[in-house]
Amino acid sequence: MHCNINLKYGVIMKKDGYSLRVSLKPGFINAEQLKAIAYIIENFGDNKAHITTRQGIEFKISPEYLEEVEKILNSVNLTLGSTGTRVRQVVSCIGLECYNAIGDSVSLARMIHEEFEGVWVPRKVKINVSGCPNSCTFHRFCDIGICYRYKITIDKEICTNCGKCKDFCDLDAIDWENKIIKDTCTGEGRCTALCDSFKAERVISMFVGGKGGRIYKEGKHLIDLKTEDDVLLVIDELISLYAKFGKGRMADFVENYGIERLKKNIEELIK
């Protein structure tokens, strides 16, 4: 009845028609696009749309309307997508619109989306980008997670042993006596307001091999990068290695390939 149209990217075959998944650029959707979606679900659907967990939009239509609906979507710069064994729609927080932002997560997420969304992979790949360590996008629980944060250090020459920082960090990441920052530091950078001895370098941290679902897994820290271009380079290498050696999800690939071996490959790539 439905032929093979269900194989089309972004079209999911249902008993009562097709469920169309719109691949949205990360961050924001404009009024014109919202009006187009409203027009579609009112005239060709059941007057409702589902906001997916990956910040996309999905709605049902009858099969005979597929071509017309796709034309309407394309007219407002929207496309079908984010299904199948591909790189899925990239998720982002609101980035610089938030006062906690350390970096422009929306711009970076859109760069990643434009470059990789829809690329074939052994299993689906989810990429989430957070503008700070607050992890609003749960970047540590997806295949590739990205987070802007600060690497904090203490300048021992400037430190006066005033003791302001002794009980400041709720993660107990400040070793006041030895004047070092522990690995428990998430990189928010609030401590830098205490005194000039705290130094902060902005980095883009990448995590790999996380996943949600019934059996969830936290991703492993892969590398800290300085530029967005390096992030794209690392993602490209990860996807290439995953396509070559991966059999299950990215978490399975990391487990089988080895995180230390993977880190070495990536570090050599960035040199």
PDB file of C-alpha atoms in Angstrom:
ATOM      1  CA  MET A   1       0.000   0.000   0.000  1.00  0.00           C
ATOM      2  CA  HIS A   2       2.728   2.446   1.015  1.00  0.00           C
ATOM      3  CA  CYS A   3       5.277   1.131  -1.518  1.00  0.00           C
ATOM      4  CA  ASN A   4       8.827   2.065  -0.487  1.00  0.00           C
ATOM      5  CA  ILE A   5       8.217   5.715   0.329  1.00  0.00           C
ATOM      6  CA  ASN A   6       8.841   4.921   4.013  1.00  0.00           C
ATOM      7  CA  LEU A   7      12.524   4.607   3.085  1.00  0.00           C
ATOM      8  CA  LYS A   8      12.597   8.332   2.328  1.00  0.00           C
ATOM      9  CA  TYR A   9      14.632  10.262   4.869  1.00  0.00           C
ATOM     10  CA  GLY A  10      12.366  11.783   7.508  1.00  0.00           C
ATOM     11  CA  VAL A  11       9.299   9.681   6.629  1.00  0.00           C
ATOM     12  CA  ILE A  12       8.137   7.030   9.075  1.00  0.00           C
ATOM     13  CA  MET A  13       5.434   4.610   7.947  1.00  0.00           C
ATOM     14  CA  LYS A  14       2.482   4.224  10.318  1.00  0.00           C
ATOM     15  CA  LYS A  15      -0.690   2.140  10.084  1.00  0.00           C
ATOM     16  CA  ASP A  16      -2.804   5.244   9.548  1.00  0.00           C
ATOM     17  CA  GLY A  17      -0.443   7.192   7.261  1.00  0.00           C
ATOM     18  CA  TYR A  18       2.969   8.773   7.424  1.00  0.00           C
ATOM     19  CA  SER A  19       4.688  10.458  10.316  1.00  0.00           C
ATOM     20  CA  LEU A  20       6.951  13.211   8.997  1.00  0.00           C
ATOM     21  CA  ARG A  21       9.933  14.366  11.011  1.00  0.00           C
ATOM     22  CA  VAL A  22      11.221  17.873  10.305  1.00  0.00           C
ATOM     23  CA  SER A  23      14.935  18.417  10.762  1.00  0.00           C
ATOM     24  CA  LEU A  24      15.308  21.807  12.439  1.00  0.00           C
ATOM     25  CA  LYS A  25      18.469  23.848  12.639  1.00  0.00           C
ATOM     26  CA  PRO A  26      19.598  23.957  16.287  1.00  0.00           C
ATOM     27  CA  GLY A  27      18.598  26.749  18.588  1.00  0.00           C
ATOM     28  CA  PHE A  28      15.650  28.579  17.111  1.00  0.00           C
ATOM     29  CA  ILE A  29      12.785  28.412  14.603  1.00  0.00           C
ATOM     30  CA  ASN A  30      11.304  31.534  13.015  1.00  0.00           C
ATOM     31  CA  ALA A  31       7.679  32.721  12.732  1.00  0.00           C
ATOM     32  CA  GLU A  32       7.403  31.942   9.014  1.00  0.00           C
ATOM     33  CA  GLN A  33       8.436  28.342   9.617  1.00  0.00           C
ATOM     34  CA  LEU A  34       6.027  27.965  12.517  1.00  0.00           C
ATOM     35  CA  LYS A  35       3.181  29.306  10.359  1.00  0.00           C
ATOM     36  CA  ALA A  36       4.043  26.808   7.603  1.00  0.00           C
ATOM     37  CA  ILE A  37       3.976  23.913  10.049  1.00  0.00           C
ATOM     38  CA  ALA A  38       0.690  25.155  11.507  1.00  0.00           C
ATOM     39  CA  TYR A  39      -0.791  25.354   8.007  1.00  0.00           C
ATOM     40  CA  ILE A  40       0.334  21.809   7.210  1.00  0.00           C
ATOM     41  CA  ILE A  41      -1.018  20.141  10.338  1.00  0.00           C
ATOM     42  CA  GLU A  42      -4.298  22.053  10.042  1.00  0.00           C
ATOM     43  CA  ASN A  43      -4.891  21.261   6.360  1.00  0.00           C
ATOM     44  CA  PHE A  44      -3.121  17.934   5.813  1.00  0.00           C
ATOM     45  CA  GLY A  45      -2.704  16.457   9.290  1.00  0.00           C
ATOM     46  CA  ASP A  46      -4.682  16.000  12.496  1.00  0.00           C
ATOM     47  CA  ASN A  47      -4.098  19.544  13.779  1.00  0.00           C
ATOM     48  CA  LYS A  48      -1.298  18.603  16.169  1.00  0.00           C
ATOM     49  CA  ALA A  49       2.465  18.153  16.109  1.00  0.00           C
ATOM     50  CA  HIS A  50       4.869  16.421  18.458  1.00  0.00           C
ATOM     51  CA  ILE A  51       7.944  18.249  19.759  1.00  0.00           C
ATOM     52  CA  THR A  52      10.554  15.499  19.837  1.00  0.00           C
ATOM     53  CA  THR A  53      13.141  14.936  22.524  1.00  0.00           C
ATOM     54  CA  ARG A  54      15.774  16.168  20.059  1.00  0.00           C
ATOM     55  CA  GLN A  55      14.068  19.534  19.604  1.00  0.00           C
ATOM     56  CA  GLY A  56      12.499  18.546  16.306  1.00  0.00           C
ATOM     57  CA  ILE A  57       8.896  18.548  15.116  1.00  0.00           C
ATOM     58  CA  GLU A  58       6.942  15.500  13.953  1.00  0.00           C
ATOM     59  CA  PHE A  59       3.386  15.224  12.614  1.00  0.00           C
ATOM     60  CA  LYS A  60       1.129  12.804  10.747  1.00  0.00           C
ATOM     61  CA  ILE A  61      -0.296  13.205   7.234  1.00  0.00           C
ATOM     62  CA  SER A  62      -2.039  11.008   4.677  1.00  0.00           C
ATOM     63  CA  PRO A  63       0.368   9.522   2.071  1.00  0.00           C
ATOM     64  CA  GLU A  64      -1.153  11.410  -0.876  1.00  0.00           C
ATOM     65  CA  TYR A  65      -0.127  14.770   0.630  1.00  0.00           C
ATOM     66  CA  LEU A  66       3.582  13.989   1.016  1.00  0.00           C
ATOM     67  CA  GLU A  67       4.842  15.782  -2.089  1.00  0.00           C
ATOM     68  CA  GLU A  68       2.774  18.911  -1.447  1.00  0.00           C
ATOM     69  CA  VAL A  69       3.783  19.058   2.222  1.00  0.00           C
ATOM     70  CA  GLU A  70       7.452  18.715   1.391  1.00  0.00           C
ATOM     71  CA  LYS A  71       7.205  21.618  -1.075  1.00  0.00           C
ATOM     72  CA  ILE A  72       5.676  23.820   1.617  1.00  0.00           C
ATOM     73  CA  LEU A  73       8.427  22.910   4.066  1.00  0.00           C
ATOM     74  CA  ASN A  74      11.157  23.557   1.516  1.00  0.00           C
ATOM     75  CA  SER A  75       9.658  26.979   0.720  1.00  0.00           C
ATOM     76  CA  VAL A  76      10.479  28.130   4.278  1.00  0.00           C
ATOM     77  CA  ASN A  77      13.909  26.465   4.345  1.00  0.00           C
ATOM     78  CA  LEU A  78      12.821  23.356   6.225  1.00  0.00           C
ATOM     79  CA  THR A  79      13.589  19.769   5.268  1.00  0.00           C
ATOM     80  CA  LEU A  80      12.586  16.292   6.348  1.00  0.00           C
ATOM     81  CA  GLY A  81      15.182  14.277   8.254  1.00  0.00           C
ATOM     82  CA  SER A  82      16.539  12.979  11.551  1.00  0.00           C
ATOM     83  CA  THR A  83      15.561   9.336  11.062  1.00  0.00           C
ATOM     84  CA  GLY A  84      17.346   6.069  10.414  1.00  0.00           C
ATOM     85  CA  THR A  85      20.992   5.071  10.809  1.00  0.00           C
ATOM     86  CA  ARG A  86      22.323   8.569  10.296  1.00  0.00           C
ATOM     87  CA  VAL A  87      23.690  11.492  12.229  1.00  0.00           C
ATOM     88  CA  ARG A  88      20.522  12.888  13.773  1.00  0.00           C
ATOM     89  CA  GLN A  89      19.422  16.467  14.313  1.00  0.00           C
ATOM     90  CA  VAL A  90      21.944  18.299  16.503  1.00  0.00           C
ATOM     91  CA  VAL A  91      20.654  19.559  19.862  1.00  0.00           C
ATOM     92  CA  SER A  92      21.697  22.877  21.374  1.00  0.00           C
ATOM     93  CA  CYS A  93      20.817  25.049  24.352  1.00  0.00           C
ATOM     94  CA  ILE A  94      19.982  28.738  23.749  1.00  0.00           C
ATOM     95  CA  GLY A  95      23.662  29.685  23.832  1.00  0.00           C
ATOM     96  CA  LEU A  96      24.476  33.366  24.215  1.00  0.00           C
ATOM     97  CA  GLU A  97      20.841  34.131  25.062  1.00  0.00           C
ATOM     98  CA  CYS A  98      21.635  32.634  28.500  1.00  0.00           C
ATOM     99  CA  TYR A  99      23.603  34.563  31.121  1.00  0.00           C
ATOM    100  CA  ASN A 100      25.505  31.367  32.018  1.00  0.00           C
ATOM    101  CA  ALA A 101      26.879  30.954  28.485  1.00  0.00           C
ATOM    102  CA  ILE A 102      30.621  30.533  28.085  1.00  0.00           C
ATOM    103  CA  GLY A 103      30.451  29.986  24.327  1.00  0.00           C
ATOM    104  CA  ASP A 104      28.093  30.308  21.374  1.00  0.00           C
ATOM    105  CA  SER A 105      26.627  26.809  21.395  1.00  0.00           C
ATOM    106  CA  VAL A 106      23.940  27.641  18.820  1.00  0.00           C
ATOM    107  CA  SER A 107      26.432  28.741  16.152  1.00  0.00           C
ATOM    108  CA  LEU A 108      28.624  25.704  16.778  1.00  0.00           C
ATOM    109  CA  ALA A 109      25.646  23.330  16.761  1.00  0.00           C
ATOM    110  CA  ARG A 110      24.481  24.786  13.448  1.00  0.00           C
ATOM    111  CA  MET A 111      27.934  24.336  11.948  1.00  0.00           C
ATOM    112  CA  ILE A 112      27.871  20.689  13.026  1.00  0.00           C
ATOM    113  CA  HIS A 113      24.293  20.252  11.786  1.00  0.00           C
ATOM    114  CA  GLU A 114      25.085  21.678   8.348  1.00  0.00           C
ATOM    115  CA  GLU A 115      28.197  19.520   8.021  1.00  0.00           C
ATOM    116  CA  PHE A 116      27.078  16.166   9.395  1.00  0.00           C
ATOM    117  CA  GLU A 117      23.296  15.847   9.815  1.00  0.00           C
ATOM    118  CA  GLY A 118      22.054  13.031   7.597  1.00  0.00           C
ATOM    119  CA  VAL A 119      25.436  11.320   7.151  1.00  0.00           C
ATOM    120  CA  TRP A 120      25.164   7.514   7.092  1.00  0.00           C
ATOM    121  CA  VAL A 121      26.639   5.691  10.116  1.00  0.00           C
ATOM    122  CA  PRO A 122      26.413   2.113  11.477  1.00  0.00           C
ATOM    123  CA  ARG A 123      23.742   3.187  13.983  1.00  0.00           C
ATOM    124  CA  LYS A 124      22.125   6.512  14.760  1.00  0.00           C
ATOM    125  CA  VAL A 125      24.472   9.174  16.151  1.00  0.00           C
ATOM    126  CA  LYS A 126      23.236  11.940  18.438  1.00  0.00           C
ATOM    127  CA  ILE A 127      25.295  15.098  18.987  1.00  0.00           C
ATOM    128  CA  ASN A 128      24.437  17.593  21.751  1.00  0.00           C
ATOM    129  CA  VAL A 129      26.066  20.970  22.423  1.00  0.00           C
ATOM    130  CA  SER A 130      25.985  22.875  25.741  1.00  0.00           C
ATOM    131  CA  GLY A 131      27.084  26.488  26.124  1.00  0.00           C
ATOM    132  CA  CYS A 132      28.274  25.899  29.703  1.00  0.00           C
ATOM    133  CA  PRO A 133      28.790  23.034  32.178  1.00  0.00           C
ATOM    134  CA  ASN A 134      25.175  23.224  33.398  1.00  0.00           C
ATOM    135  CA  SER A 135      24.480  20.516  30.808  1.00  0.00           C
ATOM    136  CA  CYS A 136      21.001  21.644  29.764  1.00  0.00           C
ATOM    137  CA  THR A 137      21.353  19.422  26.690  1.00  0.00           C
ATOM    138  CA  PHE A 138      22.679  16.443  28.703  1.00  0.00           C
ATOM    139  CA  HIS A 139      25.774  16.446  26.509  1.00  0.00           C
ATOM    140  CA  ARG A 140      27.402  13.642  28.501  1.00  0.00           C
ATOM    141  CA  PHE A 141      24.558  11.247  27.706  1.00  0.00           C
ATOM    142  CA  CYS A 142      24.688  11.165  23.919  1.00  0.00           C
ATOM    143  CA  ASP A 143      27.021   9.687  21.310  1.00  0.00           C
ATOM    144  CA  ILE A 144      29.091  12.869  20.944  1.00  0.00           C
ATOM    145  CA  GLY A 145      28.768  15.566  23.579  1.00  0.00           C
ATOM    146  CA  ILE A 146      30.253  19.052  23.414  1.00  0.00           C
ATOM    147  CA  CYS A 147      30.509  21.647  26.163  1.00  0.00           C
ATOM    148  CA  TYR A 148      32.029  25.099  26.527  1.00  0.00           C
ATOM    149  CA  ARG A 149      33.757  25.472  29.877  1.00  0.00           C
ATOM    150  CA  TYR A 150      36.790  26.929  31.638  1.00  0.00           C
ATOM    151  CA  LYS A 151      39.985  25.170  32.624  1.00  0.00           C
ATOM    152  CA  ILE A 152      40.851  26.736  35.964  1.00  0.00           C
ATOM    153  CA  THR A 153      44.332  27.036  37.453  1.00  0.00           C
ATOM    154  CA  ILE A 154      45.740  28.831  40.493  1.00  0.00           C
ATOM    155  CA  ASP A 155      48.744  31.114  40.092  1.00  0.00           C
ATOM    156  CA  LYS A 156      50.847  30.265  43.142  1.00  0.00           C
ATOM    157  CA  GLU A 157      52.913  33.419  42.739  1.00  0.00           C
ATOM    158  CA  ILE A 158      49.867  35.642  43.088  1.00  0.00           C
ATOM    159  CA  CYS A 159      48.034  33.656  45.789  1.00  0.00           C
ATOM    160  CA  THR A 160      48.259  35.393  49.199  1.00  0.00           C
ATOM    161  CA  ASN A 161      46.778  32.538  51.271  1.00  0.00           C
ATOM    162  CA  CYS A 162      43.823  34.711  52.189  1.00  0.00           C
ATOM    163  CA  GLY A 163      41.531  31.682  52.497  1.00  0.00           C
ATOM    164  CA  LYS A 164      38.584  33.098  50.551  1.00  0.00           C
ATOM    165  CA  CYS A 165      38.409  30.030  48.364  1.00  0.00           C
ATOM    166  CA  LYS A 166      38.709  27.427  51.092  1.00  0.00           C
ATOM    167  CA  ASP A 167      35.027  26.475  51.281  1.00  0.00           C
ATOM    168  CA  PHE A 168      33.812  28.284  48.161  1.00  0.00           C
ATOM    169  CA  CYS A 169      33.418  25.411  45.700  1.00  0.00           C
ATOM    170  CA  ASP A 170      30.409  23.152  46.297  1.00  0.00           C
ATOM    171  CA  LEU A 171      32.199  20.421  44.316  1.00  0.00           C
ATOM    172  CA  ASP A 172      35.249  20.665  46.582  1.00  0.00           C
ATOM    173  CA  ALA A 173      37.383  21.171  43.468  1.00  0.00           C
ATOM    174  CA  ILE A 174      39.740  23.731  45.038  1.00  0.00           C
ATOM    175  CA  ASP A 175      42.707  22.260  46.894  1.00  0.00           C
ATOM    176  CA  TRP A 176      43.463  25.389  48.882  1.00  0.00           C
ATOM    177  CA  GLU A 177      46.555  24.097  50.664  1.00  0.00           C
ATOM    178  CA  ASN A 178      48.322  22.785  47.538  1.00  0.00           C
ATOM    179  CA  LYS A 179      46.879  25.500  45.297  1.00  0.00           C
ATOM    180  CA  ILE A 180      45.625  23.162  42.587  1.00  0.00           C
ATOM    181  CA  ILE A 181      42.269  22.472  40.971  1.00  0.00           C
ATOM    182  CA  LYS A 182      40.962  18.923  41.281  1.00  0.00           C
ATOM    183  CA  ASP A 183      39.450  16.842  38.485  1.00  0.00           C
ATOM    184  CA  THR A 184      36.024  17.345  40.050  1.00  0.00           C
ATOM    185  CA  CYS A 185      35.980  20.883  38.629  1.00  0.00           C
ATOM    186  CA  THR A 186      33.266  21.289  35.983  1.00  0.00           C
ATOM    187  CA  GLY A 187      34.654  24.585  34.703  1.00  0.00           C
ATOM    188  CA  GLU A 188      31.906  27.095  35.501  1.00  0.00           C
ATOM    189  CA  GLY A 189      34.514  29.699  36.422  1.00  0.00           C
ATOM    190  CA  ARG A 190      32.664  31.388  39.299  1.00  0.00           C
ATOM    191  CA  CYS A 191      35.767  31.097  41.438  1.00  0.00           C
ATOM    192  CA  THR A 192      37.641  33.500  39.163  1.00  0.00           C
ATOM    193  CA  ALA A 193      35.688  36.357  40.744  1.00  0.00           C
ATOM    194  CA  LEU A 194      37.275  35.644  44.130  1.00  0.00           C
ATOM    195  CA  CYS A 195      40.736  36.956  43.307  1.00  0.00           C
ATOM    196  CA  ASP A 196      43.300  37.398  40.537  1.00  0.00           C
ATOM    197  CA  SER A 197      45.152  34.196  41.406  1.00  0.00           C
ATOM    198  CA  PHE A 198      42.466  32.138  39.635  1.00  0.00           C
ATOM    199  CA  LYS A 199      43.142  31.885  35.913  1.00  0.00           C
ATOM    200  CA  ALA A 200      40.584  30.667  33.380  1.00  0.00           C
ATOM    201  CA  GLU A 201      41.162  29.387  29.856  1.00  0.00           C
ATOM    202  CA  ARG A 202      38.063  28.797  27.761  1.00  0.00           C
ATOM    203  CA  VAL A 203      37.977  25.367  26.122  1.00  0.00           C
ATOM    204  CA  ILE A 204      35.508  23.224  24.230  1.00  0.00           C
ATOM    205  CA  SER A 205      35.356  19.820  25.895  1.00  0.00           C
ATOM    206  CA  MET A 206      34.268  16.775  23.912  1.00  0.00           C
ATOM    207  CA  PHE A 207      32.799  13.568  25.308  1.00  0.00           C
ATOM    208  CA  VAL A 208      32.135  10.361  23.409  1.00  0.00           C
ATOM    209  CA  GLY A 209      30.216   7.124  23.904  1.00  0.00           C
ATOM    210  CA  GLY A 210      27.354   8.316  26.073  1.00  0.00           C
ATOM    211  CA  LYS A 211      23.739   7.311  25.589  1.00  0.00           C
ATOM    212  CA  GLY A 212      20.342   7.653  27.207  1.00  0.00           C
ATOM    213  CA  GLY A 213      17.547   5.149  27.170  1.00  0.00           C
ATOM    214  CA  ARG A 214      16.729   2.218  29.393  1.00  0.00           C
ATOM    215  CA  ILE A 215      20.404   1.353  29.907  1.00  0.00           C
ATOM    216  CA  TYR A 216      22.081   4.749  29.976  1.00  0.00           C
ATOM    217  CA  LYS A 217      25.783   5.444  29.953  1.00  0.00           C
ATOM    218  CA  GLU A 218      27.832   8.566  30.629  1.00  0.00           C
ATOM    219  CA  GLY A 219      30.209   9.576  27.854  1.00  0.00           C
ATOM    220  CA  LYS A 220      33.961   9.595  28.400  1.00  0.00           C
ATOM    221  CA  HIS A 221      36.045  12.740  28.161  1.00  0.00           C
ATOM    222  CA  LEU A 222      37.881  12.734  24.854  1.00  0.00           C
ATOM    223  CA  ILE A 223      39.715  16.035  24.425  1.00  0.00           C
ATOM    224  CA  ASP A 224      39.688  19.773  25.216  1.00  0.00           C
ATOM    225  CA  LEU A 225      39.854  21.994  22.148  1.00  0.00           C
ATOM    226  CA  LYS A 226      40.408  25.698  21.562  1.00  0.00           C
ATOM    227  CA  THR A 227      38.496  26.320  18.332  1.00  0.00           C
ATOM    228  CA  GLU A 228      35.212  25.377  16.713  1.00  0.00           C
ATOM    229  CA  ASP A 229      37.051  24.305  13.561  1.00  0.00           C
ATOM    230  CA  ASP A 230      38.903  21.711  15.623  1.00  0.00           C
ATOM    231  CA  VAL A 231      35.561  20.408  16.879  1.00  0.00           C
ATOM    232  CA  LEU A 232      34.425  19.778  13.302  1.00  0.00           C
ATOM    233  CA  LEU A 233      37.731  18.070  12.545  1.00  0.00           C
ATOM    234  CA  VAL A 234      37.378  15.740  15.545  1.00  0.00           C
ATOM    235  CA  ILE A 235      33.747  14.875  14.738  1.00  0.00           C
ATOM    236  CA  ASP A 236      34.748  14.055  11.172  1.00  0.00           C
ATOM    237  CA  GLU A 237      37.465  11.710  12.433  1.00  0.00           C
ATOM    238  CA  LEU A 238      35.142  10.095  14.986  1.00  0.00           C
ATOM    239  CA  ILE A 239      32.489   9.411  12.374  1.00  0.00           C
ATOM    240  CA  SER A 240      35.090   8.046   9.950  1.00  0.00           C
ATOM    241  CA  LEU A 241      36.480   5.654  12.568  1.00  0.00           C
ATOM    242  CA  TYR A 242      32.994   4.684  13.694  1.00  0.00           C
ATOM    243  CA  ALA A 243      31.896   3.984  10.111  1.00  0.00           C
ATOM    244  CA  LYS A 244      34.984   1.822   9.578  1.00  0.00           C
ATOM    245  CA  PHE A 245      35.089  -0.126  12.841  1.00  0.00           C
ATOM    246  CA  GLY A 246      31.716   0.369  14.562  1.00  0.00           C
ATOM    247  CA  LYS A 247      29.079  -2.352  14.752  1.00  0.00           C
ATOM    248  CA  GLY A 248      26.736  -1.234  17.540  1.00  0.00           C
ATOM    249  CA  ARG A 249      26.123   2.251  18.911  1.00  0.00           C
ATOM    250  CA  MET A 250      28.949   4.713  19.448  1.00  0.00           C
ATOM    251  CA  ALA A 251      29.216   3.527  23.069  1.00  0.00           C
ATOM    252  CA  ASP A 252      29.959   0.007  21.836  1.00  0.00           C
ATOM    253  CA  PHE A 253      32.532   1.336  19.383  1.00  0.00           C
ATOM    254  CA  VAL A 254      34.334   3.278  22.144  1.00  0.00           C
ATOM    255  CA  GLU A 255      34.307   0.212  24.381  1.00  0.00           C
ATOM    256  CA  ASN A 256      35.740  -2.063  21.685  1.00  0.00           C
ATOM    257  CA  TYR A 257      38.155   0.410  20.127  1.00  0.00           C
ATOM    258  CA  GLY A 258      39.405   1.689  23.497  1.00  0.00           C
ATOM    259  CA  ILE A 259      39.145   5.231  24.803  1.00  0.00           C
ATOM    260  CA  GLU A 260      42.913   5.642  25.251  1.00  0.00           C
ATOM    261  CA  ARG A 261      43.573   4.504  21.712  1.00  0.00           C
ATOM    262  CA  LEU A 262      40.880   6.869  20.489  1.00  0.00           C
ATOM    263  CA  LYS A 263      42.355   9.768  22.470  1.00  0.00           C
ATOM    264  CA  LYS A 264      45.758   9.108  20.943  1.00  0.00           C
ATOM    265  CA  ASN A 265      44.316   9.164  17.424  1.00  0.00           C
ATOM    266  CA  ILE A 266      42.518  12.428  18.060  1.00  0.00           C
ATOM    267  CA  GLU A 267      45.489  14.095  19.747  1.00  0.00           C
ATOM    268  CA  GLU A 268      47.695  13.230  16.770  1.00  0.00           C
ATOM    269  CA  LEU A 269      45.059  14.663  14.459  1.00  0.00           C
ATOM    270  CA  ILE A 270      44.948  18.005  16.284  1.00  0.00           C
ATOM    271  CA  LYS A 271      48.728  18.508  16.513  1.00  0.00           C
TER     272      LYS A 271
END
